[in-house]
Amino acid sequence: MSLISQKDRELAIEALEYYKTQIPLTITIGELVSDTVIKQDEQKMMELNALINWIKLEYFKNEN
């Protein structure tokens, strides 16, 4: 018996997919505000994708 429901898994996947679009990394390459670059943090993205994939596997494994 699973501790979380399929609905919980669906909500977790949806929330994490949304969060994935909100992970910027601010990099300052100079002293001015215009020298600041925002890009995706690749390590965080890989970890987040792994978590999403694991939850999806659990979701489909428990789908009946």
XYZ file of N, CA and C in Angstrom:
192
model
N 0.842 -1.177 0.000
C 0.000 0.000 0.000
C 0.891 1.245 0.000
N 0.564 2.172 -0.855
C 1.348 3.390 -0.996
C 0.931 4.427 0.041
N 1.873 5.244 0.442
C 1.580 6.284 1.423
C 0.944 7.525 0.804
N 1.126 7.695 -0.519
C 0.488 8.840 -1.163
C -0.403 8.352 -2.294
N -1.431 9.116 -2.554
C -2.415 8.731 -3.561
C -1.950 9.142 -4.959
N -2.647 8.624 -5.945
C -2.358 8.999 -7.326
C -2.606 10.491 -7.520
N -3.631 11.022 -6.881
C -3.921 12.457 -6.980
C -2.762 13.270 -6.408
N -2.188 12.813 -5.293
C -1.025 13.489 -4.713
C 0.142 13.469 -5.692
N 0.338 12.335 -6.355
C 1.416 12.235 -7.341
C 1.174 13.199 -8.507
N -0.069 13.263 -8.974
C -0.409 14.189 -10.056
C -0.103 15.623 -9.653
N -0.511 15.996 -8.446
C -0.263 17.353 -7.961
C 1.227 17.639 -7.814
N 1.982 16.650 -7.341
C 3.427 16.828 -7.187
C 4.088 17.029 -8.546
N 3.693 16.234 -9.529
C 4.258 16.375 -10.871
C 3.936 17.747 -11.434
N 2.689 18.168 -11.313
C 2.271 19.474 -11.818
C 3.041 20.607 -11.140
N 3.169 20.528 -9.829
C 3.875 21.579 -9.082
C 5.355 21.623 -9.453
N 5.979 20.456 -9.577
C 7.401 20.424 -9.911
C 7.659 20.875 -11.342
N 6.754 20.531 -12.266
C 6.893 21.006 -13.645
C 6.816 22.530 -13.692
N 5.914 23.108 -12.886
C 5.822 24.565 -12.812
C 7.089 25.149 -12.183
N 7.533 24.554 -11.081
C 8.730 25.030 -10.386
C 9.942 24.994 -11.298
N 9.973 23.998 -12.189
C 11.100 23.847 -13.111
C 11.275 25.091 -13.979
N 10.188 25.761 -14.291
C 10.275 26.977 -15.108
C 10.700 28.191 -14.296
N 10.747 28.039 -12.978
C 11.032 29.170 -12.094
C 12.422 29.127 -11.467
N 13.316 28.269 -11.961
C 14.642 28.133 -11.358
C 15.680 28.922 -12.158
N 15.816 30.189 -11.854
C 16.891 30.931 -12.506
C 18.139 30.961 -11.618
N 19.258 31.176 -12.225
C 20.502 31.385 -11.490
C 21.013 32.747 -11.917
N 21.197 33.643 -10.963
C 21.681 34.983 -11.268
C 23.201 34.988 -11.189
N 23.827 35.417 -12.253
C 25.287 35.475 -12.314
C 25.697 36.915 -12.571
N 26.524 37.451 -11.712
C 27.025 38.806 -11.894
C 28.402 38.719 -12.539
N 28.534 39.324 -13.716
C 29.820 39.284 -14.423
C 30.507 40.642 -14.415
N 29.945 41.569 -13.672
C 30.523 42.900 -13.549
C 29.870 43.625 -12.397
N 30.092 44.926 -12.316
C 29.562 45.700 -11.196
C 28.199 46.310 -11.477
N 27.826 46.445 -12.734
C 26.561 47.083 -13.077
C 25.432 46.062 -13.137
N 24.220 46.551 -12.929
C 23.045 45.674 -13.009
C 22.955 45.040 -14.398
N 23.364 45.781 -15.431
C 23.309 45.258 -16.796
C 24.320 44.127 -17.023
N 25.246 43.938 -16.081
C 26.229 42.863 -16.196
C 25.734 41.565 -15.537
N 24.485 41.551 -15.134
C 23.914 40.379 -14.478
C 23.206 39.525 -15.526
N 23.501 38.253 -15.514
C 22.912 37.315 -16.469
C 22.072 36.319 -15.687
N 20.905 36.020 -16.209
C 20.055 35.014 -15.569
C 19.982 33.812 -16.506
N 20.311 32.647 -15.983
C 20.222 31.421 -16.776
C 19.796 30.278 -15.866
N 19.439 29.175 -16.464
C 19.020 28.012 -15.702
C 20.232 27.391 -15.002
N 20.054 26.988 -13.752
C 21.075 26.274 -13.014
C 20.998 24.809 -13.446
N 21.989 24.354 -14.207
C 21.941 23.031 -14.819
C 21.895 21.901 -13.793
N 22.615 22.010 -12.697
C 22.616 20.960 -11.678
C 21.237 20.826 -11.036
N 20.626 21.958 -10.694
C 19.288 21.923 -10.107
C 18.287 21.326 -11.092
N 18.442 21.670 -12.375
C 17.527 21.156 -13.385
C 17.649 19.638 -13.514
N 18.863 19.117 -13.489
C 19.056 17.669 -13.593
C 18.443 16.959 -12.392
N 18.658 17.496 -11.200
C 18.094 16.888 -9.995
C 16.564 16.949 -10.008
N 16.026 18.070 -10.433
C 14.582 18.230 -10.495
C 13.968 17.284 -11.524
N 14.600 17.159 -12.680
C 14.107 16.236 -13.702
C 14.142 14.799 -13.204
N 15.179 14.436 -12.469
C 15.256 13.084 -11.903
C 14.106 12.849 -10.925
N 13.810 13.831 -10.096
C 12.706 13.707 -9.140
C 11.365 13.585 -9.857
N 11.151 14.418 -10.861
C 9.906 14.350 -11.633
C 9.763 12.990 -12.300
N 10.836 12.490 -12.892
C 10.786 11.180 -13.547
C 10.483 10.069 -12.546
N 11.052 10.146 -11.354
C 10.798 9.132 -10.326
C 9.326 9.149 -9.913
N 8.780 10.348 -9.723
C 7.366 10.449 -9.341
C 6.473 9.925 -10.472
N 6.837 10.234 -11.715
C 6.059 9.721 -12.846
C 6.114 8.194 -12.898
N 7.280 7.621 -12.649
C 7.392 6.159 -12.621
C 6.483 5.567 -11.551
N 6.496 6.168 -10.367
C 5.626 5.713 -9.291
C 4.158 5.865 -9.663
N 3.845 6.952 -10.336
C 2.467 7.192 -10.743
C 1.994 6.086 -11.692
N 2.787 5.819 -12.729
C 2.380 4.830 -13.716
C 2.458 3.406 -13.164
N 3.372 3.166 -12.236
C 3.464 1.849 -11.609
C 2.223 1.544 -10.783
N 1.667 2.567 -10.152
C 0.510 2.383 -9.274
C -0.819 2.677 -9.953
N -0.760 2.980 -11.236
C -2.000 3.264 -11.957
C -2.753 1.965 -12.218
N -3.975 1.911 -11.798
C -4.786 0.694 -11.998
C -6.112 1.044 -12.610
